[in-house]
PDB file of C-alpha atoms in Angstrom:
ATOM      1  CA  LEU A   1       5.026 -15.015   0.175  1.00 85.00           C
ATOM      2  CA  GLU A   2       7.888 -15.227   2.597  1.00 92.00           C
ATOM      3  CA  HIS A   3       7.430 -11.975   4.516  1.00 93.00           C
ATOM      4  CA  ILE A   4       4.790  -9.296   5.115  1.00 93.00           C
ATOM      5  CA  ASP A   5       5.641  -5.859   6.525  1.00 93.00           C
ATOM      6  CA  ALA A   6       2.011  -4.897   7.066  1.00 95.00           C
ATOM      7  CA  LEU A   7      -1.490  -5.993   6.125  1.00 97.00           C
ATOM      8  CA  VAL A   8      -4.353  -3.568   5.429  1.00 97.00           C
ATOM      9  CA  LEU A   9      -7.918  -4.842   5.848  1.00 98.00           C
ATOM     10  CA  THR A  10     -10.819  -3.034   4.172  1.00 97.00           C
ATOM     11  CA  HIS A  11     -13.509  -4.855   6.176  1.00 97.00           C
ATOM     12  CA  ALA A  12     -14.307  -7.990   8.148  1.00 96.00           C
ATOM     13  CA  HIS A  13     -16.237 -10.145   5.712  1.00 94.00           C
ATOM     14  CA  THR A  14     -14.907 -13.690   5.489  1.00 94.00           C
ATOM     15  CA  ASP A  15     -13.693 -13.334   1.900  1.00 93.00           C
ATOM     16  CA  HIS A  16     -11.427 -10.501   3.062  1.00 94.00           C
ATOM     17  CA  VAL A  17     -10.154 -11.762   6.435  1.00 97.00           C
ATOM     18  CA  GLY A  18     -10.763 -15.511   6.580  1.00 96.00           C
ATOM     19  CA  TRP A  19      -7.242 -16.596   5.634  1.00 96.00           C
ATOM     20  CA  VAL A  20      -5.364 -14.024   7.748  1.00 98.00           C
ATOM     21  CA  PRO A  21      -4.738 -16.564  10.570  1.00 98.00           C
ATOM     22  CA  ALA A  22      -3.015 -18.846   8.032  1.00 97.00           C
ATOM     23  CA  LEU A  23      -0.781 -15.939   6.972  1.00 97.00           C
ATOM     24  CA  VAL A  24       0.123 -15.319  10.613  1.00 97.00           C
ATOM     25  CA  ARG A  25       0.888 -19.035  11.083  1.00 97.00           C
ATOM     26  CA  LYS A  26       3.106 -19.122   7.988  1.00 97.00           C
ATOM     27  CA  LEU A  27       4.804 -15.717   8.158  1.00 97.00           C
ATOM     28  CA  GLY A  28       4.857 -14.792  11.831  1.00 95.00           C
ATOM     29  CA  GLU A  29       3.584 -11.594  13.396  1.00 96.00           C
ATOM     30  CA  PHE A  30       3.025  -8.416  11.366  1.00 96.00           C
ATOM     31  CA  ASP A  31       1.006  -5.240  11.847  1.00 96.00           C
ATOM     32  CA  ILE A  32      -2.611  -5.414  10.679  1.00 98.00           C
ATOM     33  CA  TYR A  33      -4.171  -2.002   9.952  1.00 98.00           C
ATOM     34  CA  CYS A  34      -7.940  -1.590   9.992  1.00 98.00           C
ATOM     35  CA  THR A  35     -10.711   0.549  11.425  1.00 98.00           C
ATOM     36  CA  ALA A  36     -12.015   0.081  14.966  1.00 98.00           C
ATOM     37  CA  GLY A  37     -15.226  -1.455  13.589  1.00 97.00           C
ATOM     38  CA  THR A  38     -13.289  -4.043  11.614  1.00 98.00           C
ATOM     39  CA  ALA A  39     -11.071  -4.811  14.615  1.00 98.00           C
ATOM     40  CA  ALA A  40     -14.180  -5.361  16.753  1.00 98.00           C
ATOM     41  CA  LEU A  41     -15.629  -7.815  14.233  1.00 97.00           C
ATOM     42  CA  LEU A  42     -12.415  -9.810  13.700  1.00 97.00           C
ATOM     43  CA  PRO A  43     -12.752 -12.178  16.701  1.00 97.00           C
ATOM     44  CA  VAL A  44     -16.377 -12.962  15.849  1.00 97.00           C
ATOM     45  CA  VAL A  45     -15.843 -13.516  12.131  1.00 97.00           C
ATOM     46  CA  LEU A  46     -12.549 -15.382  12.491  1.00 97.00           C
ATOM     47  CA  GLY A  47     -13.951 -17.599  15.252  1.00 97.00           C
ATOM     48  CA  ASP A  48     -16.820 -18.539  12.969  1.00 97.00           C
ATOM     49  CA  CYS A  49     -14.409 -19.105  10.064  1.00 96.00           C
ATOM     50  CA  TYR A  50     -12.281 -21.371  12.227  1.00 97.00           C
ATOM     51  CA  ARG A  51     -15.245 -23.543  13.238  1.00 97.00           C
ATOM     52  CA  HIS A  52     -16.266 -23.955   9.576  1.00 96.00           C
ATOM     53  CA  TYR A  53     -12.654 -24.598   8.565  1.00 96.00           C
ATOM     54  CA  MET A  54     -12.220 -27.320  11.196  1.00 96.00           C
ATOM     55  CA  ARG A  55     -15.442 -29.041  10.083  1.00 96.00           C
ATOM     56  CA  LYS A  56     -14.117 -29.012   6.517  1.00 94.00           C
ATOM     57  CA  ILE A  57     -10.745 -30.412   7.652  1.00 95.00           C
ATOM     58  CA  GLN A  58     -12.468 -33.145   9.674  1.00 95.00           C
ATOM     59  CA  ARG A  59     -14.648 -34.147   6.711  1.00 94.00           C
ATOM     60  CA  ALA A  60     -11.622 -34.276   4.431  1.00 92.00           C
ATOM     61  CA  LYS A  61      -9.746 -36.493   6.904  1.00 92.00           C
ATOM     62  CA  GLU A  62     -12.720 -38.841   7.187  1.00 92.00           C
ATOM     63  CA  GLN A  63     -13.056 -39.126   3.393  1.00 91.00           C
ATOM     64  CA  ALA A  64      -9.340 -39.416   2.599  1.00 89.00           C
ATOM     65  CA  PRO A  65      -9.060 -43.213   3.227  1.00 88.00           C
ATOM     66  CA  TYR A  66     -11.752 -43.807   0.618  1.00 90.00           C
ATOM     67  CA  MET A  67     -10.228 -41.636  -2.091  1.00 89.00           C
ATOM     68  CA  ARG A  68      -7.584 -42.700  -4.542  1.00 88.00           C
ATOM     69  CA  ASN A  69      -4.548 -40.393  -4.577  1.00 86.00           C
ATOM     70  CA  ALA A  70      -5.863 -38.367  -1.638  1.00 82.00           C
ATOM     71  CA  SER A  71      -3.307 -35.860  -0.445  1.00 84.00           C
ATOM     72  CA  ASP A  72      -2.465 -35.420   3.225  1.00 87.00           C
ATOM     73  CA  VAL A  73      -4.964 -33.202   4.996  1.00 87.00           C
ATOM     74  CA  LYS A  74      -3.291 -30.731   7.301  1.00 91.00           C
ATOM     75  CA  GLU A  75      -4.440 -27.661   9.139  1.00 94.00           C
ATOM     76  CA  GLU A  76      -2.961 -24.415   7.799  1.00 95.00           C
ATOM     77  CA  TYR A  77      -3.740 -22.567  11.013  1.00 97.00           C
ATOM     78  CA  PHE A  78      -4.937 -23.193  14.555  1.00 96.00           C
ATOM     79  CA  GLU A  79      -7.138 -21.520  17.148  1.00 96.00           C
ATOM     80  CA  GLU A  80      -4.208 -19.654  18.707  1.00 97.00           C
ATOM     81  CA  ASP A  81      -3.555 -18.021  15.310  1.00 97.00           C
ATOM     82  CA  VAL A  82      -7.161 -16.807  15.235  1.00 97.00           C
ATOM     83  CA  HIS A  83      -6.678 -15.139  18.638  1.00 96.00           C
ATOM     84  CA  LEU A  84      -3.308 -13.691  17.640  1.00 97.00           C
ATOM     85  CA  VAL A  85      -4.808 -11.838  14.642  1.00 97.00           C
ATOM     86  CA  SER A  86      -6.925  -9.588  16.862  1.00 95.00           C
ATOM     87  CA  SER A  87      -3.927  -8.718  19.023  1.00 97.00           C
ATOM     88  CA  LEU A  88      -1.992  -7.609  15.923  1.00 97.00           C
ATOM     89  CA  ALA A  89      -4.713  -5.181  14.797  1.00 97.00           C
ATOM     90  CA  ILE A  90      -3.801  -1.494  14.794  1.00 97.00           C
ATOM     91  CA  THR A  91      -6.970   0.561  14.668  1.00 97.00           C
ATOM     92  CA  CYS A  92      -7.064   3.655  12.495  1.00 97.00           C
ATOM     93  CA  GLU A  93      -9.560   6.499  12.379  1.00 97.00           C
ATOM     94  CA  TYR A  94     -11.275   7.468   9.159  1.00 97.00           C
ATOM     95  CA  GLY A  95      -9.539  10.387   7.444  1.00 95.00           C
ATOM     96  CA  HIS A  96      -6.330  10.277   9.524  1.00 96.00           C
ATOM     97  CA  GLN A  97      -3.005   9.494   7.882  1.00 95.00           C
ATOM     98  CA  GLU A  98      -1.140   6.522   9.369  1.00 95.00           C
ATOM     99  CA  THR A  99       2.453   5.596   8.515  1.00 94.00           C
ATOM    100  CA  LEU A 100       2.823   1.937   7.571  1.00 91.00           C
ATOM    101  CA  PHE A 101       6.597   1.746   7.185  1.00 88.00           C
ATOM    102  CA  GLY A 102       9.311   3.846   5.588  1.00 90.00           C
ATOM    103  CA  ASP A 103       7.651   6.558   3.547  1.00 94.00           C
ATOM    104  CA  VAL A 104       4.409   4.651   2.873  1.00 95.00           C
ATOM    105  CA  SER A 105       1.226   5.872   4.527  1.00 96.00           C
ATOM    106  CA  ILE A 106      -2.461   5.007   4.417  1.00 97.00           C
ATOM    107  CA  ARG A 107      -5.706   6.835   5.033  1.00 97.00           C
ATOM    108  CA  PHE A 108      -9.066   5.122   5.533  1.00 98.00           C
ATOM    109  CA  PHE A 109     -12.370   6.539   4.254  1.00 97.00           C
ATOM    110  CA  GLU A 110     -15.849   5.304   5.093  1.00 96.00           C
ATOM    111  CA  ALA A 111     -17.050   2.752   2.553  1.00 94.00           C
ATOM    112  CA  GLY A 112     -20.507   1.952   3.943  1.00 91.00           C
ATOM    113  CA  HIS A 113     -21.110  -1.760   3.224  1.00 89.00           C
ATOM    114  CA  ILE A 114     -20.724  -3.077   6.834  1.00 93.00           C
ATOM    115  CA  LEU A 115     -19.554  -1.800  10.207  1.00 95.00           C
ATOM    116  CA  GLY A 116     -15.963  -0.594   9.869  1.00 96.00           C
ATOM    117  CA  ALA A 117     -15.737  -0.991   6.092  1.00 96.00           C
ATOM    118  CA  ALA A 118     -13.176   1.318   4.533  1.00 97.00           C
ATOM    119  CA  SER A 119     -11.675   2.439   1.280  1.00 97.00           C
ATOM    120  CA  VAL A 120      -7.938   3.024   1.503  1.00 97.00           C
ATOM    121  CA  LEU A 121      -5.604   5.627   0.037  1.00 97.00           C
ATOM    122  CA  ILE A 122      -1.984   4.467  -0.052  1.00 97.00           C
ATOM    123  CA  GLU A 123       0.673   7.142  -0.626  1.00 96.00           C
ATOM    124  CA  ASP A 124       4.438   7.481  -0.578  1.00 95.00           C
ATOM    125  CA  ARG A 125       6.682  10.546  -0.451  1.00 92.00           C
ATOM    126  CA  SER A 126       7.363  10.408  -4.180  1.00 94.00           C
ATOM    127  CA  GLY A 127       3.703  11.297  -4.710  1.00 92.00           C
ATOM    128  CA  ARG A 128       2.491   7.908  -5.952  1.00 96.00           C
ATOM    129  CA  ARG A 129      -1.103   7.301  -4.887  1.00 97.00           C
ATOM    130  CA  ILE A 130      -3.181   4.121  -4.950  1.00 97.00           C
ATOM    131  CA  PHE A 131      -6.851   4.133  -4.001  1.00 97.00           C
ATOM    132  CA  ILE A 132      -8.498   0.817  -3.090  1.00 96.00           C
ATOM    133  CA  SER A 133     -12.276   1.003  -2.932  1.00 94.00           C
ATOM    134  CA  GLY A 134     -12.848  -2.174  -0.935  1.00 93.00           C
ATOM    135  CA  ASP A 135     -16.475  -3.282  -0.963  1.00 92.00           C
ATOM    136  CA  PHE A 136     -18.575  -0.138  -0.672  1.00 90.00           C
ATOM    137  CA  SER A 137     -22.144   1.100  -0.615  1.00 87.00           C
ATOM    138  CA  SER A 138     -23.197   4.285  -2.348  1.00 84.00           C
ATOM    139  CA  PHE A 139     -26.433   4.527  -0.360  1.00 83.00           C
ATOM    140  CA  PRO A 140     -27.168   4.483   3.391  1.00 86.00           C
ATOM    141  CA  GLN A 141     -28.338   1.245   4.975  1.00 83.00           C
ATOM    142  CA  LEU A 142     -30.174   0.615   8.229  1.00 82.00           C
ATOM    143  CA  THR A 143     -26.938  -0.119  10.081  1.00 87.00           C
ATOM    144  CA  VAL A 144     -24.270   1.951   8.317  1.00 90.00           C
ATOM    145  CA  PRO A 145     -24.134   5.205   6.363  1.00 91.00           C
ATOM    146  CA  ALA A 146     -23.209   5.370   2.681  1.00 90.00           C
ATOM    147  CA  GLY A 147     -19.568   5.429   1.692  1.00 91.00           C
ATOM    148  CA  ASP A 148     -17.991   8.855   2.026  1.00 90.00           C
ATOM    149  CA  TRP A 149     -15.057   9.553  -0.248  1.00 90.00           C
ATOM    150  CA  PRO A 150     -13.716  13.114  -0.233  1.00 89.00           C
ATOM    151  CA  GLU A 151     -14.357  15.153  -3.348  1.00 88.00           C
ATOM    152  CA  ASP A 152     -10.865  16.651  -3.142  1.00 86.00           C
ATOM    153  CA  LEU A 153      -9.044  13.310  -3.173  1.00 89.00           C
ATOM    154  CA  GLY A 154      -6.773  14.579  -5.945  1.00 91.00           C
ATOM    155  CA  GLU A 155      -5.129  12.574  -8.688  1.00 93.00           C
ATOM    156  CA  ILE A 156      -4.825   8.841  -8.269  1.00 95.00           C
ATOM    157  CA  ASP A 157      -2.134   6.800 -10.046  1.00 97.00           C
ATOM    158  CA  LEU A 158      -3.890   3.463  -9.622  1.00 96.00           C
ATOM    159  CA  LEU A 159      -7.510   2.755  -8.752  1.00 94.00           C
ATOM    160  CA  VAL A 160      -8.343  -0.725  -7.483  1.00 95.00           C
ATOM    161  CA  MET A 161     -12.111  -1.047  -7.441  1.00 91.00           C
ATOM    162  CA  GLU A 162     -14.080  -3.986  -6.158  1.00 85.00           C
ATOM    163  CA  SER A 163     -17.377  -4.824  -7.760  1.00 72.00           C
ATOM    164  CA  THR A 164     -19.519  -7.494  -6.180  1.00 66.00           C
ATOM    165  CA  TYR A 165     -22.653  -7.095  -8.247  1.00 65.00           C
ATOM    166  CA  GLY A 166     -21.531  -5.360 -11.454  1.00 66.00           C
ATOM    167  CA  ASN A 167     -24.627  -4.976 -13.586  1.00 68.00           C
ATOM    168  CA  ARG A 168     -27.321  -5.306 -10.906  1.00 70.00           C
ATOM    169  CA  THR A 169     -28.425  -3.503  -7.789  1.00 71.00           C
ATOM    170  CA  HIS A 170     -30.113  -4.562  -4.583  1.00 69.00           C
ATOM    171  CA  SER A 171     -33.893  -4.363  -4.446  1.00 74.00           C
ATOM    172  CA  PRO A 172     -35.272  -1.465  -2.392  1.00 76.00           C
ATOM    173  CA  ILE A 173     -34.682  -1.878   1.353  1.00 73.00           C
ATOM    174  CA  ALA A 174     -38.444  -1.848   2.048  1.00 78.00           C
ATOM    175  CA  ASP A 175     -38.892  -4.884  -0.234  1.00 83.00           C
ATOM    176  CA  SER A 176     -36.079  -6.740   1.532  1.00 81.00           C
ATOM    177  CA  ARG A 177     -37.508  -5.889   4.938  1.00 84.00           C
ATOM    178  CA  ASN A 178     -40.974  -7.107   3.895  1.00 88.00           C
ATOM    179  CA  LYS A 179     -39.526 -10.380   2.542  1.00 90.00           C
ATOM    180  CA  LEU A 180     -37.641 -10.933   5.803  1.00 89.00           C
ATOM    181  CA  ILE A 181     -40.778 -10.287   7.884  1.00 92.00           C
ATOM    182  CA  SER A 182     -42.789 -12.668   5.686  1.00 93.00           C
ATOM    183  CA  LEU A 183     -40.138 -15.361   6.019  1.00 93.00           C
ATOM    184  CA  ILE A 184     -40.052 -14.974   9.803  1.00 94.00           C
ATOM    185  CA  ARG A 185     -43.878 -15.192  10.006  1.00 95.00           C
ATOM    186  CA  GLU A 186     -43.914 -18.261   7.762  1.00 95.00           C
ATOM    187  CA  THR A 187     -41.175 -19.922   9.780  1.00 94.00           C
ATOM    188  CA  THR A 188     -42.757 -19.259  13.169  1.00 95.00           C
TER     189      THR A 188
END
C-alpha cells in the first residue's frame, strides 16, 4: 500500500485494529471511520497492543546477536502513532449514511460481539453494494445486545462474512458464568 483514502473499522479487537498505528506511520494521516464505542476503546486497546509489541521488539533485539542470519529488528510504529490513531477517528451512528469520499458511502449496523462492534454497508451511486459482517453475535450478551441487521437491506452485490467459530457455538452463558465464579473462588 502506498496510500489510503479512508479506513473503516468494524470493532476494536486487537486482530482488527492492532496494526493501524503502523499504517499511520507508513502512510500518513487518513480518516478512520468507526462507531463511538469503537473510538472509545481504541486508546485502551492500542495502548495495550503497543506495550506487547514493544516487549516483543525488545526480546527480538536481545536474541538477535545469538541468531545466525538475524535480520535487523526495527519498530514499525511508535507511541505517538498510537495516540494519533484516536485523533483520526470519525465516529458514526448506527443506521446513518456517511460519505467516505467521492460517491462512496457507508452505513454501520449493530453487530453485537463487543461494545461498538458494527457490520458495514458500503455503497456507491452506481448502485453497487458490499456488506461486511465484521465479527457479530446473533444473541444478546450481558454487555451488548445481539447484532441488528435490517430486514429490508435489499440486494447485496458482495457479502464479506467473518466466521470466528464456524462449526461450533459458545456454551450457554450460565455455564460460562458458573465456570468463571468457580475459577475466582479457587484462585482466591
